[in-house]
Tab-separated table of C-alpha atoms and ligand atoms in Angstrom:
chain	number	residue	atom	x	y	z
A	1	UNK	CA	1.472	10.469	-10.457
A	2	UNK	CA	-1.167	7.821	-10.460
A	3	UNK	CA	-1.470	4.326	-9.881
A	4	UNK	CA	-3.008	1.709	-11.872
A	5	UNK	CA	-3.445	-1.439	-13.226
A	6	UNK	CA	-4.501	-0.007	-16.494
A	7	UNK	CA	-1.525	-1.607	-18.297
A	8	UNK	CA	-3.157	-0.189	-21.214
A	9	UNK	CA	-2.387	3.595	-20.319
A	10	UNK	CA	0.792	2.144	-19.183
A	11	UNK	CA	1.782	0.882	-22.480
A	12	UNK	CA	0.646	4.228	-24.412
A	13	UNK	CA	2.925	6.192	-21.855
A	14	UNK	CA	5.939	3.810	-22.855
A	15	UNK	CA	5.006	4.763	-26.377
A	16	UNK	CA	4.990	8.048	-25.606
A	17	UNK	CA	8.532	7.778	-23.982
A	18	UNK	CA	7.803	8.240	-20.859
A	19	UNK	CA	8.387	6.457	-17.247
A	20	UNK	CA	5.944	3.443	-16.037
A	21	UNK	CA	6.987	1.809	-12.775
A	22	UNK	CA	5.974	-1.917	-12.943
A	23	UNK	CA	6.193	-5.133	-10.180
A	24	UNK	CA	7.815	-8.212	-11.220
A	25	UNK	CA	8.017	-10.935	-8.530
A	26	UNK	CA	12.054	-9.725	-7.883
A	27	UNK	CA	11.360	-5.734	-6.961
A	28	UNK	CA	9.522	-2.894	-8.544
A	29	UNK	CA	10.626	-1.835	-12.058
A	30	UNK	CA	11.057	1.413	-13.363
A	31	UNK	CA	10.586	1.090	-17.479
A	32	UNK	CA	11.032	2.856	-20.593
A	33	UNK	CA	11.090	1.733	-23.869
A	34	UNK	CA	14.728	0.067	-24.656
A	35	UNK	CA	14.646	1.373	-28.432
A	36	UNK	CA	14.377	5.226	-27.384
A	37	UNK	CA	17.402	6.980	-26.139
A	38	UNK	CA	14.949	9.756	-24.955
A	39	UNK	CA	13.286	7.784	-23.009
A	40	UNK	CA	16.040	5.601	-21.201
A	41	UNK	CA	18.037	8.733	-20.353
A	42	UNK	CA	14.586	9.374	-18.193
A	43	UNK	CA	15.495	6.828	-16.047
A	44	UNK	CA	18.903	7.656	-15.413
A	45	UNK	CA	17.629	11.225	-14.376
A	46	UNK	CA	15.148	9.740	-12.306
A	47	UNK	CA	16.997	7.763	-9.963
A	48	UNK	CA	20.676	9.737	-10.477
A	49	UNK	CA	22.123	6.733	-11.833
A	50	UNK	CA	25.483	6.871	-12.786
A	51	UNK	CA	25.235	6.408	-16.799
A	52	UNK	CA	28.275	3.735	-16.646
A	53	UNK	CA	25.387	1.482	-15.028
A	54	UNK	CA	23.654	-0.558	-17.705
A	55	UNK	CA	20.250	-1.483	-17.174
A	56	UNK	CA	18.389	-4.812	-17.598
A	57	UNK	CA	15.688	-5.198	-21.187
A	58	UNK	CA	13.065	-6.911	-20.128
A	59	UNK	CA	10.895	-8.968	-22.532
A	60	UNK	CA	8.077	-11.057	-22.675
A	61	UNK	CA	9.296	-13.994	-23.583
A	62	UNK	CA	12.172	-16.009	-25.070
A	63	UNK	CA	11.400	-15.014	-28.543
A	64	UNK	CA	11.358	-11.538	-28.054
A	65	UNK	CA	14.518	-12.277	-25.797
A	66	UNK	CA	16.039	-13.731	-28.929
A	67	UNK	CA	15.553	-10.465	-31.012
A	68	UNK	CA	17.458	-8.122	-28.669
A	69	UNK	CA	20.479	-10.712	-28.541
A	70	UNK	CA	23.184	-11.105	-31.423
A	71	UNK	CA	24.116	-14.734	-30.821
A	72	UNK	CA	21.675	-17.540	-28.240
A	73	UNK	CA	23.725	-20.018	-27.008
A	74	UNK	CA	22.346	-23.632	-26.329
A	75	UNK	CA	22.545	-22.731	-22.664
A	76	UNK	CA	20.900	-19.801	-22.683
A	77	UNK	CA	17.794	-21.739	-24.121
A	78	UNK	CA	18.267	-24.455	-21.324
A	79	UNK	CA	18.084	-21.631	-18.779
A	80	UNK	CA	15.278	-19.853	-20.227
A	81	UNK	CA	13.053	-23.176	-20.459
A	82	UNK	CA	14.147	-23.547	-16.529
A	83	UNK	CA	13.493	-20.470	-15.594
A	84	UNK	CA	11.594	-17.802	-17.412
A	85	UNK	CA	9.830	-15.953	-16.263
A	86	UNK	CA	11.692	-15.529	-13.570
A	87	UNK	CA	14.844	-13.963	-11.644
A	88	UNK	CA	17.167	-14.618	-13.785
A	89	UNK	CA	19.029	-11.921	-16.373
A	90	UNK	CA	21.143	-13.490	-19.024
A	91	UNK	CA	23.792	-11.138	-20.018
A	92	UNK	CA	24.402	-11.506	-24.502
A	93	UNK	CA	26.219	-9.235	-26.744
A	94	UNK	CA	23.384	-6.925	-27.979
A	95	UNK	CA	21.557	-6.453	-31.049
A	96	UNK	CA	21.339	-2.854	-32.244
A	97	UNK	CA	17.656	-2.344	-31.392
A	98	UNK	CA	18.698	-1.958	-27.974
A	99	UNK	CA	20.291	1.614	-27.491
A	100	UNK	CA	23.427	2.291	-26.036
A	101	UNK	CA	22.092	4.030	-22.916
A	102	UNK	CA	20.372	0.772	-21.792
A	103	UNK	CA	23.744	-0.899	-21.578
A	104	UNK	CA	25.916	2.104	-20.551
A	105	UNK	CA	27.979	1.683	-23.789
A	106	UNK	CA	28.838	-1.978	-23.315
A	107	UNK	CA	28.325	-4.612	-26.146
A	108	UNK	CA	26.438	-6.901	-24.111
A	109	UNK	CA	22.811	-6.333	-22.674
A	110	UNK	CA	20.569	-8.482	-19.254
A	111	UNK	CA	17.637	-9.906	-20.636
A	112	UNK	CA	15.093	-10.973	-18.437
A	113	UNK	CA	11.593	-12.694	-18.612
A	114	UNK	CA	9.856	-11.525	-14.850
A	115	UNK	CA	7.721	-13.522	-13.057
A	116	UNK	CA	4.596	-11.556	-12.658
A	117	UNK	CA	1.106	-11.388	-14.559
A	118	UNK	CA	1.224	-6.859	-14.479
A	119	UNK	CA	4.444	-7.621	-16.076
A	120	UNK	CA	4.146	-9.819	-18.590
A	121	UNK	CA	0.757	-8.478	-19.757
A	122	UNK	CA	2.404	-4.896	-19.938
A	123	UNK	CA	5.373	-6.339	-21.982
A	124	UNK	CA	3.374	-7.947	-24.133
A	125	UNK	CA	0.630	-4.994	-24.546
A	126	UNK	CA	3.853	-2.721	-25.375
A	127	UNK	CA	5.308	-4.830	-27.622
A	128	UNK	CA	9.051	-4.372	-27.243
A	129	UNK	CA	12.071	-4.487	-24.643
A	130	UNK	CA	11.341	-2.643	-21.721
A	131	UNK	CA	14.865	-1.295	-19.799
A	132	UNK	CA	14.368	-1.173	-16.119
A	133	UNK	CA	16.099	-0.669	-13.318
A	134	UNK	CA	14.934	-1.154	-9.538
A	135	UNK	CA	12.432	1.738	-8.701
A	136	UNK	CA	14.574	3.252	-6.241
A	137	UNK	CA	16.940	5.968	-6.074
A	138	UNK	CA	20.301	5.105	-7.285
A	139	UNK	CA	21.867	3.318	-4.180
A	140	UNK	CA	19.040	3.390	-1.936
A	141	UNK	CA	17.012	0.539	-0.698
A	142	UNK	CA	14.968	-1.350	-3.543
A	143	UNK	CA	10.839	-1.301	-3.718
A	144	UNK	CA	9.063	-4.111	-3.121
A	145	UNK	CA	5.699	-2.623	-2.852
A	146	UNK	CA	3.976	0.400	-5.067
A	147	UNK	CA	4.528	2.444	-1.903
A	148	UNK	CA	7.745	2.073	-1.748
A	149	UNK	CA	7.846	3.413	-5.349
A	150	UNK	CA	6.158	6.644	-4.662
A	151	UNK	CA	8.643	7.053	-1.490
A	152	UNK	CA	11.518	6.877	-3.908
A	153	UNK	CA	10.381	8.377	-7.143
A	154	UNK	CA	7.543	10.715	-6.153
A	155	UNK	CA	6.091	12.614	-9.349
A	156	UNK	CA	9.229	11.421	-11.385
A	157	UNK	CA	7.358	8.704	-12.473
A	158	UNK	CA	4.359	8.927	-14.805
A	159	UNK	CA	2.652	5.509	-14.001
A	160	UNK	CA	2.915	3.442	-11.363
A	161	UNK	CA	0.918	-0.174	-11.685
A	162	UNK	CA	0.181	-1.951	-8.433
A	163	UNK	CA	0.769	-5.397	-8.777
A	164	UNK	CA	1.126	-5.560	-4.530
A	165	UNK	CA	4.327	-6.730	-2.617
A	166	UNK	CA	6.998	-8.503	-4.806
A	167	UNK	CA	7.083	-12.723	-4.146
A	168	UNK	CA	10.664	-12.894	-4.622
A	169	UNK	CA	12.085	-9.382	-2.640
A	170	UNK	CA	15.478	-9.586	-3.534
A	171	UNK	CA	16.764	-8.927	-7.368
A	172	UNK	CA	17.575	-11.100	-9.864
A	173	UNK	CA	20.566	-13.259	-10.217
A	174	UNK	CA	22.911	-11.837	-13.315
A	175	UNK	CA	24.365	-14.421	-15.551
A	176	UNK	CA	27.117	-13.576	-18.198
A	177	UNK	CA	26.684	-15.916	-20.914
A	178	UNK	CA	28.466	-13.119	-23.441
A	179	UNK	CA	32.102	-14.675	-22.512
A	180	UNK	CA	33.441	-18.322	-22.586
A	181	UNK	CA	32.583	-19.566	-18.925
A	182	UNK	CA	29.515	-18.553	-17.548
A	183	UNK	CA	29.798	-15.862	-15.047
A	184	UNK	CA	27.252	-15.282	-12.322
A	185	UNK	CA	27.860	-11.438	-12.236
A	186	UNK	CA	25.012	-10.630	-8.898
A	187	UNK	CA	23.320	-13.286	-6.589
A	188	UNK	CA	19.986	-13.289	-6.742
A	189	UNK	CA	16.520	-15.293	-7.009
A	190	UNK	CA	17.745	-18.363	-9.001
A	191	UNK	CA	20.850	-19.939	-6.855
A	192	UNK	CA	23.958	-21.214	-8.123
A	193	UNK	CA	22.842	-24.423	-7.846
A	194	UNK	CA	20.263	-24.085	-9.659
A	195	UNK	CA	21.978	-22.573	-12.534
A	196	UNK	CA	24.515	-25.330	-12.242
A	197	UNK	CA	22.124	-28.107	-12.397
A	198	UNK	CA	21.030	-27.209	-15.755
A	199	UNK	CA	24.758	-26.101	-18.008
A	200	UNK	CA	27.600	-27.313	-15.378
A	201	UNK	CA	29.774	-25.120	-13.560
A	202	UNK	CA	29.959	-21.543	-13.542
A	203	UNK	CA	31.949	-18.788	-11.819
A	204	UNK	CA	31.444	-16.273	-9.796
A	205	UNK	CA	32.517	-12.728	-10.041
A	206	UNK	CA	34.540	-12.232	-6.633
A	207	UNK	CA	32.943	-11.168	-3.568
A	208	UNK	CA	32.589	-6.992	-2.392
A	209	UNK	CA	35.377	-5.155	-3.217
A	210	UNK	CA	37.339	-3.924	-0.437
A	211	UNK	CA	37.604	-0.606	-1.652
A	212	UNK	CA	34.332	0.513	-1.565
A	213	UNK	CA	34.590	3.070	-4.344
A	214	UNK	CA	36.187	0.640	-6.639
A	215	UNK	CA	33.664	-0.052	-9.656
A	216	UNK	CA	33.548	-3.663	-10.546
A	217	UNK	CA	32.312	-5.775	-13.965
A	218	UNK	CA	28.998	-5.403	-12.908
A	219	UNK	CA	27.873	-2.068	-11.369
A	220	UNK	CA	25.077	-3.452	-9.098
A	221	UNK	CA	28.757	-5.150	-7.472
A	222	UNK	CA	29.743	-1.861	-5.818
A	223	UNK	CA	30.257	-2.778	-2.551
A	224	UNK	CA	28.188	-0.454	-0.805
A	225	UNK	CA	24.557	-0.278	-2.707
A	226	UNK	CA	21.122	-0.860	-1.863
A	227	UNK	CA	21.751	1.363	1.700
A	228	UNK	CA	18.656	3.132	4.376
A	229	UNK	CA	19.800	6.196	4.911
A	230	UNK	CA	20.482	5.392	8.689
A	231	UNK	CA	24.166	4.041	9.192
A	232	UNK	CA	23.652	0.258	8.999
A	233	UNK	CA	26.447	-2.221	10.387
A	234	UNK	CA	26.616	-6.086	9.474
A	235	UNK	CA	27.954	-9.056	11.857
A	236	UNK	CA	28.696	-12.847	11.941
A	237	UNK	CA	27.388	-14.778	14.561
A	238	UNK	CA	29.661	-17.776	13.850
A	239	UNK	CA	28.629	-20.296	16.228
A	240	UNK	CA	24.936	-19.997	15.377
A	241	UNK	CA	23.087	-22.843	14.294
A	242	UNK	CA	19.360	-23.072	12.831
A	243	UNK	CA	17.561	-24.889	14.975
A	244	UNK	CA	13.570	-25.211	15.542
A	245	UNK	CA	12.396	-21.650	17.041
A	246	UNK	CA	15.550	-20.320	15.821
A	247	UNK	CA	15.528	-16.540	14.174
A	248	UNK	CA	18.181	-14.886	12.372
A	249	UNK	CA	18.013	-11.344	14.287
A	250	UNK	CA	18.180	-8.018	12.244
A	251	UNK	CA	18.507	-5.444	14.872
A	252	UNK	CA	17.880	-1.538	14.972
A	253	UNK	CA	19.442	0.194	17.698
A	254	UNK	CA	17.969	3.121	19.454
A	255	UNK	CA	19.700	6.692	20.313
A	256	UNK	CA	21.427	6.608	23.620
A	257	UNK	CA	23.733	3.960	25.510
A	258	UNK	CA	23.348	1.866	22.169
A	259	UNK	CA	24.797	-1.114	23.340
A	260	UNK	CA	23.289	-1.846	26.615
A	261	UNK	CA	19.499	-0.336	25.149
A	262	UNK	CA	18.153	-2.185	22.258
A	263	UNK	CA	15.785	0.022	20.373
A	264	UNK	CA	14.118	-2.576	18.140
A	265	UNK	CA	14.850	-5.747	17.544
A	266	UNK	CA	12.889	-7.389	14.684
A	267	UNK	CA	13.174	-10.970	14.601
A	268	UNK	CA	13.534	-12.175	10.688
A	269	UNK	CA	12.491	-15.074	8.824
A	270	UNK	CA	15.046	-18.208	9.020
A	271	UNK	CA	14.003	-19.571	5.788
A	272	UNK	CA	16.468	-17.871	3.205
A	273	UNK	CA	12.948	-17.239	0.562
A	274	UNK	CA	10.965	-15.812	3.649
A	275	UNK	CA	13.564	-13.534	4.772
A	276	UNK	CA	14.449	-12.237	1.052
A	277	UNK	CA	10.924	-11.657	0.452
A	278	UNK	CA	10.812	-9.149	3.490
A	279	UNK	CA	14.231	-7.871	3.864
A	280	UNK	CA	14.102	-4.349	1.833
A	281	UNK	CA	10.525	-3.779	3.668
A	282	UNK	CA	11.808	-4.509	6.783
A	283	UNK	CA	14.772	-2.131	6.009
A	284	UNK	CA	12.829	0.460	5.105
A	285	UNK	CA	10.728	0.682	8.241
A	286	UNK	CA	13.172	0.073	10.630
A	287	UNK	CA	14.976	2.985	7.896
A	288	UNK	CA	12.300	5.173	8.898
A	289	UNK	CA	12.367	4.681	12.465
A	290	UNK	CA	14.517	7.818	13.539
A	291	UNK	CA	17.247	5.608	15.008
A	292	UNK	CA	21.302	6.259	15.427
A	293	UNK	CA	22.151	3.165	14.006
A	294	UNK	CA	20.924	-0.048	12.195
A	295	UNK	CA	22.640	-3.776	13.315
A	296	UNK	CA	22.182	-6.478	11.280
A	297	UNK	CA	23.273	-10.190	11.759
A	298	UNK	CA	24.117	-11.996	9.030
A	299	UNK	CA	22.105	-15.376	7.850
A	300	UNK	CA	24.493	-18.203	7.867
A	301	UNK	CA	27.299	-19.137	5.401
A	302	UNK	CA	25.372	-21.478	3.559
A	303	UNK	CA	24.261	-21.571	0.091
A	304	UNK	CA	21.211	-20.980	0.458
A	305	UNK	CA	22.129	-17.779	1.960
A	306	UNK	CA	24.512	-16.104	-0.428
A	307	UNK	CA	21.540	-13.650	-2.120
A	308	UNK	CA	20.405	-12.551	1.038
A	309	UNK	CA	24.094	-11.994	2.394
A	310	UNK	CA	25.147	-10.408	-0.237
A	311	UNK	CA	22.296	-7.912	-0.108
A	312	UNK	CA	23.020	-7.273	3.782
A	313	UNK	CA	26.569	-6.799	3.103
A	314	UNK	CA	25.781	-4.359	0.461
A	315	UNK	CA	23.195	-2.375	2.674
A	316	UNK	CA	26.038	-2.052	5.437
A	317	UNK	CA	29.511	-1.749	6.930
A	318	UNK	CA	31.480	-3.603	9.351
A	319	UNK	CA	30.349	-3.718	12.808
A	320	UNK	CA	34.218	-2.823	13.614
A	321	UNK	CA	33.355	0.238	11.315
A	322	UNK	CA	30.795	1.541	13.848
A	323	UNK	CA	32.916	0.427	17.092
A	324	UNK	CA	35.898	3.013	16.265
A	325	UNK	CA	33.718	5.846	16.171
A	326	UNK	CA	32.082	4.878	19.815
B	401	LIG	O1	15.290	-8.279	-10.441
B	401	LIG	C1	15.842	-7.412	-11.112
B	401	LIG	O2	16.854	-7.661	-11.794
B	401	LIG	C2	15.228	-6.014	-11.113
B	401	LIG	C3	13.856	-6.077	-11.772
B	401	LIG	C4	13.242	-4.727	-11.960
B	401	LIG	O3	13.957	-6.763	-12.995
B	401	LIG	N1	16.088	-5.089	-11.785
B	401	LIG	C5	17.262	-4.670	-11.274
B	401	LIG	O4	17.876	-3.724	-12.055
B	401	LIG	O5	17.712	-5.070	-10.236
B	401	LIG	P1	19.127	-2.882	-11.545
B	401	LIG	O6	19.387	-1.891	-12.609
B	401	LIG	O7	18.860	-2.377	-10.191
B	401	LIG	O8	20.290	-3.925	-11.560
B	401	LIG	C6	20.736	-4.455	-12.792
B	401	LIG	C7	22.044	-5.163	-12.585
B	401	LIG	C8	23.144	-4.196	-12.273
B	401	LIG	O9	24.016	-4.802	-11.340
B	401	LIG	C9	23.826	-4.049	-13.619
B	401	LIG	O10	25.168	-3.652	-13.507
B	401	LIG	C10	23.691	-5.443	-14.196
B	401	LIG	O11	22.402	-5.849	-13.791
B	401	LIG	N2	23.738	-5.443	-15.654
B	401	LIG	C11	22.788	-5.022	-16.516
B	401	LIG	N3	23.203	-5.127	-17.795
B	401	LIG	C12	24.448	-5.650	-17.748
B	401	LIG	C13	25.435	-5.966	-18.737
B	401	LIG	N4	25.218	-5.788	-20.035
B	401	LIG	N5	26.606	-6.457	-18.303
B	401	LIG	C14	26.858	-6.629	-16.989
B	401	LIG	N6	25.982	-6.340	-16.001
B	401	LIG	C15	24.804	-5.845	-16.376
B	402	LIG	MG1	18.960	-1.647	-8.254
């Protein structure tokens, strides 16, 4: 495996059907051409993704979007003049270019515009949808950097183009514009609000399942996803407030009398953008870190915050989890 920024080779391997891992400002890509069944089941192989998990076409721009969707609502063009490129994926029934194992049977496909100058050059050099996934593993932490990429997907990629560490660091937020009320299916870069201001309310598909093995609408909503191999606990700190000098603490805990001997504590980011853009990075080290046990305390219970929480609450258990096996 090489890397690059020859997103001409790049776009000659997605011609040839074969695997080209891409940043966009959200996390690292890994694409195939959408319109090849050969080439998409790659990327399930790659990553040992469940094939009831649809992936995301990206595009590069809202015309192109517009050819890969059967019917374009007057919102989606709103959102799309808001805020493509960008991190948002807005979920249409699907036009039949787009092969089934993109969207893991379903009728609808996420179409996204990404926010990065690799990506948009490659999309546009290709010429067609590109599916992709995050460049990780199935479950595992996402990539934010090239790096993290050949971590993950060693030789199982065929390209890798370096477009350096993502702006964004968490995914995208998925909208469902396929059904009668707008659906925000995953949290992500663009907030609620932001969606809101532009086409009125939306919902929200419900928070984690409880049953952690329980497959919801949208795959990426299984409970426990996006985990460091190290077990990785989650707590509220209720009566926390941000203040000036203020840090939201994500905590790694050494081997040993865990509780009274901090291993290492990292001190994150309190603004929500900051800490998203570092937060699978950070995982990842601290992942790699040989310790018993990862703590993390959640941001606050604040809009701006729901991304990043729901990430973190994804990535762990419940601190009561790790207590009854102490
Ligand atoms: O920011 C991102 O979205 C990144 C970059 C590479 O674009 N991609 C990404 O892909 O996060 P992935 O496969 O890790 O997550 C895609 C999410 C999953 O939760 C999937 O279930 C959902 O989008 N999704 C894709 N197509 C869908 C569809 N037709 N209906 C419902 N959910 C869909
Ligand atoms: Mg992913």
């Amino acid at each position: 495996m090489t890397s690059s920024t020859d997103v001409r080779s790049a776009a000659e391997l997605l011609r040839e059907g074969r695997l080209v891992a891409f940043p966009t400002e959200t996390v690292y890509g890994l694409g195939a051409d959408a319109t090849s069944a050969l080439a998409v089941a790659k990327i399930f192989t790659a990553k040992g993704r469940p094939a009831t998990n649809p992936l995301i076409a990206h595009v590069a721009d809202v015309n192109a979007a517009k050819r890969y969707a059967t019917t374009w609502p007057a919102a989606a063009d709103r959102l799309a003049a808001v805020f493509w490129p960008g991190p948002l994926t807005i979920v249409l029934p699907k036009a039949p270019a787009i092969v089934d194992a993109v969207t893991a049977g379903r009728d609808t496909v996420g179409l996204r515009v990404p926010n990065h100058p690799l990506a948009l050059e490659l999309l546009r050099a290709f010429g067609g949808p590109v599916a992709a996934p995050s460049a990780n593993r199935s479950n595992h932490v996402s990539p934010t950097t090239a790096a993290h990429v050949r971590d993950e997907l060693g030789d199982s990629v065929d390209l890798v183009l370096d477009g350096g560490p993502c702006e964004v660091g968490i995914e995208s937020t998925v909208l469902d514009l396929s059904t009668d009320t707008p659906t925000i299916l995953r949290p992500g870069g663009v907030s609620r609000a932001q969606i809101e201001a532009v086409i009125g309310r939306v919902s929200v598909f419900g928070h984690p399942s409880v049953d952690e093995n329980v497959a919801a609408a949208s795959p990426g909503q299984l409970a426990v996803h996006y985990a460091p191999s190290t077990p990785a606990y989650r707590f509220e700190t209720p009566l926390r407030k941000l203040v000036p000098g203020d840090n939201i603490g994500l905590m790694a805990v050494g081997t040993g009398d865990a509780l009274k001997k901090w291993g290492e504590i990292v001190a994150m980011p309190k603004i929500s953008a900051v800490y998203a853009r570092h937060f699978y990075a950070v995982l990842r080290e601290i992942d790699a870190m040989n310790v018993a046990a990862i703590f993390i305390e959640l941001p606050p219970d604040l809009p701006e915050w729901v991304a990043v929480r729901d990430r973190i609450t994804r990535a762990t258990r419940l601190l009561g989890a790790w207590y009854a096996n102490v």
